[in-house]
């Protein structure tokens, strides 16, 4: 027997089953508003859940209609421009006045002024991540406001405080579990909405982080409501007694603590400073959250239990799909010679490595795609994303010697392929990789590895007459695959490109080693002189460069790249629709974005940014 601060006598029997105490007809049910569905307005919860899901469905339909419309326009432009490349003037101008302004002020706009992917830094070691774009902010604020409104639709005038708080407990708990589904889904590489909407994983990862914040706030509201009604008739000792007696509350407490640790761990400075450690701990904590939520719901047979099954099914499907994807591309199969992927790592100047994955199967990725790399001897627990720079298909020996005798023989058949990446040494795995390769004879390391992919690569540039590709540093790996593809498409008549400009900004000339012979192969391609211009900006003051050593046709400019000057010059000679793409450091990408927004109302210009803001 104990007396609470309000003078209420509370007892904590040790011989009574907590489930009996919680029976609504039990005379000793002092905590009826602290458990189960007592005081919870479940019909209203179901109604608001349906309203929220309907709203999300409408937003999904709007995005899908926009994506299908843009895709149809691009396909129509592609067919028209590729079949008649000399007549693309109609595609160079904006057809409507409202759409360029929508791109300038909403679709391409940062949250404020020009900063978007440029990291907010307190020092060289402490960063607070990046800002969402204006469109992202509107969507996130709208979603947050809707969840807040649903939590506050309570019987303010008709119910007493305990009943009202119990309603809030049920509402916040329901929304927290519901929002956990998209929170988990948006964190996955194989999220189907990436391919349906052609929206990058980077964007969904942003939504994942902010949705997780909303879930955590709803979990806090759920706990606070339970504590209020529990402490109203007891004290902290009574609250702890209830937790110790009921398994449901133990599981709920475990999930809440794990979620609190996740929130602390995902603080941007900690996440960026120890990213690989963060990933391992993050996954372990997520497992604890899901297990805790599942048993918390199951012990009381709550109606949200089916949502937990959905979460578990989504995660299981993700890892099963990843496993079979890795096995397919990195082994030759059970009934062949059982070859596996061999990996060659070459240390390069400028603190980088060139990775070559010798696959046992042909590669199916599009230009601009990326892969996740597994190198167990370097980083056992984690995979890391990198852009695919170059692919070399290896034709079958028999096919290369046989003359075609039928239409089917004209199709090039490949038995394997070599996928090449360039990895800049920073911290963690990339630093260890560069250090280990540098210590090897000839600075070349041979090891076992695997790639998972391809991912991305859904931004086709084939319908544009003018293509500007900005690369900053290692961002060249994303852009160089487009250059080869567009030149080949121009020659075969499958791409509309009549002018392709590659702008590569580097600090020192030793970085040119990263592309190796790839640039030489590109500069030797047919029709290159008619289509391609390569501009190299060298910003380092002490960079000595003998231009005679460069492939013919590469223009070298000293100093920093000014994107607005390049874009303005190309607009004057624009052929057809123009697309400007960028892959590089955050500040560099923000500069290109700002330059595009300045001119997007002048001519028909689209903007595409490739980034990995993990």
XYZ file of C-alpha atoms in Angstrom:
614
model
C 0.000 0.000 0.000
C 1.317 3.458 -0.967
C -0.037 6.999 -0.999
C 0.383 9.079 -4.134
C 1.076 12.796 -4.253
C -2.697 13.287 -4.700
C -3.572 11.266 -1.626
C -4.867 8.252 -3.552
C -4.271 4.828 -1.988
C -2.584 2.543 -4.502
C -1.829 -1.144 -3.984
C 0.501 -3.401 -5.950
C -0.498 -7.024 -5.280
C 2.068 -9.670 -6.028
C -0.375 -12.611 -6.212
C -2.705 -11.254 -8.937
C -2.122 -11.741 -12.657
C -1.703 -8.403 -14.359
C -4.042 -9.573 -17.142
C -6.779 -10.118 -14.562
C -6.219 -6.632 -13.120
C -6.581 -5.301 -16.675
C -9.912 -7.031 -17.311
C -12.507 -4.250 -17.723
C -14.908 -5.951 -15.284
C -12.339 -6.419 -12.507
C -13.225 -4.304 -9.440
C -9.545 -3.429 -8.790
C -8.900 -2.025 -12.295
C -7.369 1.249 -11.113
C -5.352 1.566 -14.320
C -8.129 1.030 -16.867
C -7.018 4.104 -18.879
C -3.410 2.908 -18.985
C -3.823 -0.326 -20.938
C -5.583 -1.939 -23.831
C -8.378 -0.048 -25.599
C -9.954 1.493 -22.501
C -10.719 5.108 -23.416
C -9.352 4.605 -26.920
C -11.679 5.762 -29.690
C -10.838 2.982 -32.134
C -13.497 3.846 -34.756
C -12.131 7.388 -34.950
C -8.574 6.040 -35.113
C -9.567 3.865 -38.070
C -11.261 6.827 -39.750
C -8.215 9.077 -39.388
C -5.898 6.297 -40.579
C -8.058 5.970 -43.695
C -7.983 9.744 -44.187
C -4.185 9.748 -43.908
C -3.812 6.823 -46.310
C -6.220 8.450 -48.773
C -4.201 11.674 -48.645
C -0.996 9.742 -49.309
C -2.707 7.926 -52.184
C -3.762 11.243 -53.749
C -0.211 12.610 -53.443
C 1.076 9.378 -54.989
C -1.339 9.707 -57.907
C -0.309 13.334 -58.514
C 3.395 12.402 -58.540
C 2.721 9.409 -60.778
C 0.701 11.482 -63.254
C 3.499 14.069 -63.352
C 6.113 11.363 -63.891
C 4.116 9.621 -66.639
C 3.450 12.957 -68.340
C 7.118 13.932 -68.268
C 8.100 10.480 -69.496
C 5.624 10.652 -72.373
C 6.918 14.098 -73.354
C 10.538 12.872 -73.236
C 9.724 9.824 -75.364
C 7.878 11.959 -77.909
C 10.796 14.395 -78.052
C 13.285 11.515 -78.293
C 11.587 9.948 -81.293
C 11.126 13.276 -83.088
C 14.641 14.591 -82.438
C 16.491 11.332 -83.063
C 14.750 10.742 -86.404
C 15.264 14.331 -87.532
C 18.228 15.680 -85.534
C 18.643 18.785 -87.711
C 15.217 20.127 -86.737
C 15.126 20.436 -82.947
C 14.491 24.179 -82.599
C 10.928 23.615 -81.425
C 12.227 21.760 -78.359
C 14.640 24.534 -77.371
C 11.900 26.926 -76.272
C 9.466 26.658 -73.371
C 5.957 25.692 -74.462
C 4.258 27.095 -71.338
C 5.129 30.079 -69.159
C 3.953 28.539 -65.885
C 6.073 25.380 -65.944
C 9.516 27.075 -66.114
C 8.485 29.268 -63.177
C 7.360 26.153 -61.292
C 10.806 24.646 -61.883
C 12.570 27.842 -60.835
C 10.625 28.487 -57.633
C 9.607 24.997 -56.509
C 10.935 21.905 -58.284
C 14.596 23.008 -58.515
C 14.573 25.502 -55.639
C 16.578 25.059 -52.426
C 14.849 25.785 -49.156
C 16.463 29.212 -48.915
C 18.727 31.102 -51.301
C 21.234 28.672 -52.905
C 22.176 26.155 -50.204
C 20.878 22.626 -50.653
C 23.549 19.900 -50.755
C 26.338 22.007 -49.289
C 26.878 20.631 -45.794
C 26.344 22.824 -42.747
C 29.686 22.666 -40.930
C 30.828 23.802 -37.514
C 34.321 22.597 -38.296
C 36.083 20.260 -40.703
C 35.140 17.348 -38.423
C 31.600 18.345 -37.347
C 28.789 18.650 -39.892
C 25.022 18.929 -39.526
C 24.108 17.479 -42.887
C 22.206 19.260 -45.656
C 18.955 21.170 -46.055
C 15.906 19.733 -47.834
C 14.751 21.438 -51.001
C 11.704 23.702 -51.075
C 9.498 20.955 -52.480
C 10.749 18.458 -49.913
C 10.082 20.933 -47.112
C 6.492 21.524 -48.211
C 5.789 17.784 -48.324
C 7.418 17.162 -44.941
C 5.685 20.089 -43.231
C 2.353 19.006 -44.684
C 2.820 15.474 -43.421
C 3.928 16.663 -39.989
C 0.966 19.059 -39.735
C -1.497 16.317 -40.691
C -0.131 13.950 -38.044
C -0.247 16.703 -35.433
C -3.846 17.540 -36.369
C -4.905 13.886 -36.139
C -3.331 13.600 -32.686
C -5.225 16.682 -31.501
C -8.686 15.601 -32.711
C -9.793 14.674 -29.172
C -13.027 14.981 -27.151
C -11.852 18.230 -25.534
C -15.331 19.337 -24.327
C -17.075 16.074 -23.497
C -14.471 13.893 -21.753
C -12.606 14.165 -18.483
C -8.792 14.380 -18.463
C -8.065 10.629 -17.990
C -10.358 9.635 -20.863
C -8.978 12.368 -23.112
C -5.386 11.349 -22.402
C -6.273 7.697 -23.045
C -7.646 8.736 -26.436
C -4.358 10.517 -27.161
C -2.454 7.402 -26.100
C -4.324 5.267 -28.603
C -4.116 7.856 -31.368
C -0.394 8.523 -31.053
C 0.410 4.823 -30.779
C -1.670 4.018 -33.854
C 0.012 6.719 -35.950
C 3.471 5.754 -34.714
C 3.070 2.147 -35.884
C 1.461 3.231 -39.165
C 4.260 5.715 -39.923
C 6.856 3.089 -39.123
C 5.900 1.318 -42.383
C 6.995 4.118 -44.780
C 9.881 4.963 -42.446
C 11.297 1.467 -42.944
C 10.337 1.258 -46.622
C 12.008 4.554 -47.564
C 15.313 3.395 -46.051
C 15.554 0.373 -48.366
C 17.565 0.256 -51.583
C 14.888 -1.770 -53.352
C 12.025 0.523 -52.423
C 9.685 0.058 -55.435
C 8.685 3.725 -55.416
C 12.209 4.643 -56.553
C 11.554 2.979 -59.914
C 7.870 3.851 -60.125
C 8.437 7.589 -59.564
C 12.033 7.837 -60.834
C 12.928 9.573 -57.577
C 16.412 8.968 -56.232
C 17.223 6.921 -53.156
C 18.852 10.033 -51.751
C 15.438 11.765 -51.657
C 13.720 8.794 -50.054
C 16.528 8.586 -47.498
C 15.818 12.216 -46.606
C 12.130 11.379 -46.093
C 13.158 8.330 -44.057
C 15.087 10.470 -41.568
C 12.307 13.024 -41.127
C 9.550 10.401 -40.890
C 11.594 8.666 -38.192
C 11.552 11.959 -36.264
C 7.747 12.086 -36.543
C 7.485 8.481 -35.305
C 9.733 9.270 -32.348
C 7.607 12.281 -31.363
C 4.477 10.121 -31.530
C 6.173 7.461 -29.402
C 6.984 10.138 -26.814
C 3.343 11.281 -26.824
C 2.222 7.649 -26.426
C 4.524 7.136 -23.418
C 3.622 10.484 -21.847
C -0.113 9.710 -22.070
C 0.412 6.299 -20.457
C 2.523 7.801 -17.685
C -0.041 10.507 -16.961
C -2.886 8.073 -16.361
C -0.629 5.620 -14.523
C 0.836 8.201 -12.139
C -2.608 9.757 -11.625
C -3.693 6.762 -9.521
C -0.285 5.569 -8.362
C 3.324 6.643 -8.321
C 6.586 5.697 -10.017
C 6.733 2.534 -7.953
C 3.331 1.557 -9.305
C 4.406 2.305 -12.841
C 7.456 0.090 -12.478
C 5.302 -2.643 -10.921
C 3.009 -2.614 -13.961
C 5.990 -2.807 -16.347
C 7.477 -5.716 -14.395
C 4.171 -7.613 -14.343
C 3.106 -7.125 -17.979
C 5.295 -8.512 -20.771
C 3.649 -6.129 -23.240
C 5.056 -3.116 -21.413
C 8.500 -4.655 -21.175
C 8.574 -5.066 -24.943
C 7.205 -1.558 -25.410
C 9.864 -0.159 -23.101
C 12.586 -2.017 -25.016
C 11.343 -0.607 -28.340
C 11.155 2.914 -26.882
C 14.684 2.788 -25.483
C 15.990 1.456 -28.798
C 14.206 4.269 -30.633
C 15.688 6.831 -28.256
C 19.171 5.434 -28.919
C 18.518 5.575 -32.659
C 17.502 9.232 -32.392
C 20.689 10.068 -30.503
C 22.846 7.955 -32.799
C 21.480 9.514 -35.999
C 22.485 13.018 -34.911
C 24.318 14.210 -37.995
C 27.773 14.882 -36.470
C 27.849 11.387 -34.939
C 26.482 9.741 -38.077
C 29.045 11.329 -40.381
C 32.007 10.959 -38.024
C 31.525 7.198 -37.495
C 29.347 6.171 -40.433
C 30.293 2.502 -40.686
C 29.887 1.998 -36.935
C 26.619 3.911 -37.174
C 25.286 1.514 -39.819
C 25.967 -1.614 -37.773
C 24.505 -0.205 -34.549
C 21.572 1.313 -36.438
C 20.568 -2.043 -37.901
C 20.818 -3.794 -34.544
C 18.659 -1.122 -32.895
C 16.081 -1.291 -35.697
C 15.744 -5.039 -35.095
C 15.117 -4.322 -31.396
C 12.479 -1.718 -32.292
C 10.599 -4.071 -34.605
C 10.726 -6.998 -32.169
C 9.621 -4.757 -29.305
C 6.741 -3.233 -31.290
C 5.598 -6.657 -32.515
C 5.388 -8.218 -29.040
C 3.971 -5.045 -27.512
C 1.062 -5.294 -29.952
C 0.738 -9.076 -29.830
C 0.569 -9.370 -26.021
C -2.572 -7.217 -25.965
C -3.852 -8.441 -29.351
C -4.065 -4.858 -30.597
C -5.528 -4.261 -34.080
C -2.275 -2.665 -35.326
C -0.522 -6.055 -35.131
C -1.061 -6.606 -38.871
C 1.027 -3.522 -39.596
C 3.913 -5.153 -37.754
C 3.559 -8.153 -40.076
C 3.810 -5.768 -43.051
C 7.021 -4.246 -41.667
C 8.575 -7.666 -41.106
C 7.534 -8.813 -44.594
C 9.033 -5.696 -46.226
C 12.364 -6.174 -44.457
C 12.469 -9.900 -45.192
C 11.745 -9.305 -48.894
C 14.453 -6.625 -49.072
C 17.226 -8.852 -47.744
C 16.113 -11.903 -49.701
C 16.122 -9.833 -52.896
C 19.555 -8.401 -52.061
C 20.964 -11.876 -51.430
C 19.765 -13.332 -54.737
C 20.870 -10.219 -56.607
C 24.398 -10.516 -55.214
C 24.519 -14.255 -55.933
C 23.256 -13.825 -59.500
C 25.779 -11.206 -60.623
C 28.770 -12.503 -58.703
C 28.600 -16.235 -59.315
C 28.219 -18.230 -62.505
C 25.504 -20.474 -61.080
C 25.273 -23.903 -59.504
C 25.459 -25.874 -62.749
C 28.342 -24.054 -64.446
C 31.973 -23.730 -63.459
C 31.054 -21.945 -60.215
C 33.270 -18.960 -60.887
C 32.971 -15.972 -58.592
C 33.721 -12.280 -58.988
C 37.369 -11.300 -58.800
C 38.260 -7.793 -57.715
C 41.326 -5.761 -58.594
C 42.125 -2.646 -56.561
C 44.659 -0.187 -57.952
C 45.927 2.699 -55.807
C 45.875 5.975 -57.765
C 47.375 9.425 -57.250
C 45.159 11.922 -55.500
C 44.220 9.415 -52.767
C 41.880 7.262 -54.796
C 41.516 3.669 -55.950
C 40.291 2.149 -59.169
C 38.210 -0.964 -58.512
C 37.599 -3.520 -61.243
C 35.008 -6.223 -60.661
C 35.410 -9.083 -63.131
C 31.874 -10.439 -63.221
C 30.920 -13.873 -64.446
C 27.792 -12.507 -66.142
C 27.004 -9.645 -68.546
C 26.204 -6.279 -66.932
C 22.715 -4.826 -67.434
C 23.019 -1.373 -65.855
C 22.149 1.900 -67.582
C 24.431 4.959 -67.760
C 24.417 6.821 -64.462
C 23.774 3.728 -62.361
C 25.546 2.856 -59.135
C 26.294 -0.285 -57.154
C 26.879 -1.273 -53.566
C 30.309 -2.793 -53.055
C 31.132 -5.658 -50.709
C 34.800 -6.122 -49.771
C 34.818 -8.469 -46.756
C 38.596 -8.298 -46.317
C 38.346 -4.513 -45.895
C 34.922 -3.965 -44.340
C 33.169 -7.148 -43.276
C 29.858 -5.697 -42.081
C 29.056 -2.918 -44.539
C 28.525 -2.282 -48.230
C 29.194 1.096 -49.799
C 27.598 2.874 -52.813
C 29.707 4.041 -55.768
C 28.913 5.186 -59.300
C 29.717 2.833 -62.165
C 32.299 4.626 -64.299
C 33.052 2.116 -67.048
C 31.803 -1.253 -68.257
C 33.704 -3.566 -70.595
C 31.630 -6.485 -71.930
C 33.561 -9.626 -72.732
C 32.107 -11.401 -75.792
C 31.955 -15.175 -75.951
C 35.068 -16.617 -77.608
C 32.973 -18.684 -80.008
C 30.820 -15.694 -80.959
C 33.794 -13.457 -81.723
C 35.102 -15.948 -84.296
C 31.807 -17.020 -85.911
C 30.373 -15.193 -88.908
C 26.660 -14.334 -88.578
C 24.370 -16.788 -90.390
C 21.015 -15.576 -89.067
C 19.316 -12.529 -87.566
C 19.846 -13.968 -84.088
C 23.597 -14.091 -84.656
C 23.692 -10.303 -85.101
C 22.936 -9.846 -81.422
C 26.140 -9.457 -79.421
C 26.341 -12.135 -76.773
C 28.548 -11.636 -73.745
C 29.682 -14.182 -71.227
C 31.056 -11.765 -68.640
C 31.893 -8.140 -68.062
C 34.255 -5.909 -66.123
C 32.713 -3.103 -64.064
C 35.084 -0.306 -63.025
C 34.659 2.251 -60.238
C 36.817 5.023 -58.809
C 36.755 5.408 -55.026
C 38.091 8.495 -53.281
C 39.858 7.747 -49.981
C 38.136 9.546 -47.122
C 37.599 7.748 -43.820
C 36.723 4.230 -42.757
C 36.534 1.622 -45.498
C 37.747 3.856 -48.360
C 40.797 4.977 -46.382
C 41.652 1.397 -45.374
C 41.253 0.253 -48.984
C 43.619 2.890 -50.342
C 46.184 2.242 -47.624
C 46.167 -1.517 -48.189
C 46.421 -1.207 -51.985
C 49.265 1.332 -51.697
C 51.354 -1.187 -49.748
C 51.028 -3.896 -52.421
C 53.573 -4.554 -55.223
C 52.726 -2.282 -58.163
C 50.110 -0.748 -55.844
C 47.620 -3.365 -56.997
C 45.578 -5.581 -54.707
C 43.651 -8.661 -55.813
C 40.890 -9.811 -53.508
C 37.414 -11.306 -53.429
C 34.521 -8.912 -53.640
C 30.978 -8.536 -54.866
C 28.698 -5.848 -56.177
C 24.973 -5.421 -55.648
C 23.021 -3.574 -58.267
C 22.511 -1.891 -60.575
C 20.649 0.904 -58.825
C 19.557 4.242 -60.277
C 20.240 4.955 -63.912
C 16.629 5.869 -64.693
C 17.420 9.424 -65.891
C 17.743 8.959 -69.638
C 19.400 11.848 -71.494
C 18.695 10.439 -74.965
C 15.951 12.962 -75.809
C 18.047 16.109 -75.307
C 19.822 17.861 -78.157
C 22.223 19.656 -75.794
C 23.700 17.909 -72.755
C 25.921 19.619 -70.166
C 27.631 17.268 -67.709
C 29.273 18.956 -64.707
C 31.629 16.830 -62.598
C 33.480 17.839 -59.467
C 36.371 15.582 -58.458
C 35.307 11.950 -58.234
C 31.909 12.937 -59.662
C 33.458 12.234 -63.072
C 32.623 8.550 -62.532
C 28.909 9.287 -62.808
C 29.200 11.502 -65.885
C 31.696 9.631 -68.037
C 29.320 6.730 -68.658
C 26.792 9.167 -70.137
C 29.428 10.620 -72.496
C 30.228 7.277 -74.094
C 26.554 6.329 -74.327
C 25.494 9.624 -75.943
C 28.340 9.597 -78.476
C 27.445 6.055 -79.491
C 23.762 7.037 -79.666
C 24.549 10.010 -81.882
C 26.459 7.781 -84.292
C 23.762 5.102 -84.454
C 20.887 7.587 -84.527
C 19.336 6.371 -81.255
C 20.007 9.561 -79.271
C 19.038 13.155 -80.042
C 22.329 14.592 -78.743
C 23.966 17.055 -81.127
C 26.134 18.775 -78.540
C 27.625 17.184 -75.416
C 29.829 19.224 -73.072
C 31.724 17.549 -70.225
C 32.981 20.001 -67.592
C 35.336 18.456 -65.044
C 36.609 20.541 -62.143
C 39.683 19.207 -60.327
C 42.187 20.610 -57.844
C 45.336 18.944 -59.158
C 46.379 17.346 -62.397
C 47.322 13.992 -60.892
C 43.583 13.334 -60.626
C 43.600 12.789 -64.399
C 44.975 9.324 -63.647
C 41.556 8.378 -62.292
C 39.986 8.099 -65.722
C 43.020 6.326 -67.198
C 42.460 5.334 -70.790
C 38.700 5.949 -70.652
C 39.019 9.526 -71.847
C 41.359 8.390 -74.594
C 38.790 5.865 -75.818
C 36.068 8.505 -75.772
C 38.168 11.047 -77.655
C 38.881 8.405 -80.309
C 35.197 7.612 -80.878
C 33.562 8.280 -84.206
C 31.859 11.708 -84.608
C 33.471 12.936 -81.392
C 34.730 16.159 -82.976
C 31.230 17.039 -84.190
C 29.496 16.446 -80.868
C 31.744 16.449 -77.796
C 33.624 19.195 -76.016
C 35.614 18.404 -72.860
C 36.561 21.321 -70.605
C 38.983 20.700 -67.745
C 39.120 23.250 -64.924
C 42.240 23.021 -62.736
C 41.863 25.114 -59.581
C 45.103 24.141 -57.801
C 47.780 26.851 -57.840
C 50.764 24.481 -58.036
C 49.405 22.089 -60.639
C 51.829 21.604 -63.511
C 50.199 20.238 -66.609
C 51.707 19.373 -69.948
C 48.722 19.641 -72.298
C 50.617 17.626 -74.877
C 50.101 14.548 -72.701
C 46.318 14.931 -72.833
C 44.176 13.353 -75.540
C 43.496 15.663 -78.455
C 40.404 17.857 -78.025
C 40.505 18.467 -74.263
C 40.438 22.158 -73.351
C 42.235 23.152 -70.123
C 41.247 26.246 -68.159
C 42.961 27.523 -65.026
C 40.905 28.517 -62.002
C 37.541 27.555 -60.605
C 34.620 26.631 -62.775
C 31.837 29.222 -62.960
C 28.757 27.288 -64.004
C 26.735 30.362 -64.961
C 29.327 31.388 -67.568
C 29.387 27.924 -69.124
C 25.601 27.619 -69.235
C 25.105 31.124 -70.644
C 27.589 30.390 -73.427
C 25.861 27.115 -74.340
C 22.386 28.666 -74.358
C 23.473 30.919 -77.239
C 24.158 27.843 -79.406
C 21.565 25.529 -77.836
C 20.302 22.685 -80.021
C 16.949 21.284 -78.972
C 16.080 20.774 -75.334
C 18.950 21.145 -72.877
C 19.667 19.117 -69.767
C 22.244 20.103 -67.162
C 23.428 17.351 -64.831
C 25.863 17.588 -61.945
C 27.699 15.165 -59.692
C 30.221 16.496 -57.225
C 30.707 18.191 -53.849
C 27.680 19.875 -52.309
C 28.838 23.464 -52.848
C 29.713 22.696 -56.488
C 26.293 21.141 -57.123
C 24.534 24.098 -55.484
C 26.413 26.483 -57.772
C 25.265 24.579 -60.871
C 21.693 24.419 -59.569
C 21.654 28.193 -59.029
C 22.984 28.795 -62.556
C 20.252 26.630 -64.076
C 17.500 28.382 -62.110
C 18.694 31.750 -63.431
C 18.100 30.649 -67.041
C 15.341 28.059 -66.808
C 12.732 30.610 -67.965
C 14.869 31.684 -70.951
C 15.149 28.320 -72.702
C 13.877 24.777 -72.224
C 16.366 23.489 -69.620
C 16.055 20.541 -67.257
C 18.252 19.873 -64.234
C 19.375 16.537 -62.786
C 21.550 16.129 -59.699
C 23.235 12.941 -58.554
C 24.217 12.912 -54.898
C 24.874 10.536 -52.009
C 24.030 12.499 -48.853
C 24.024 9.624 -46.365
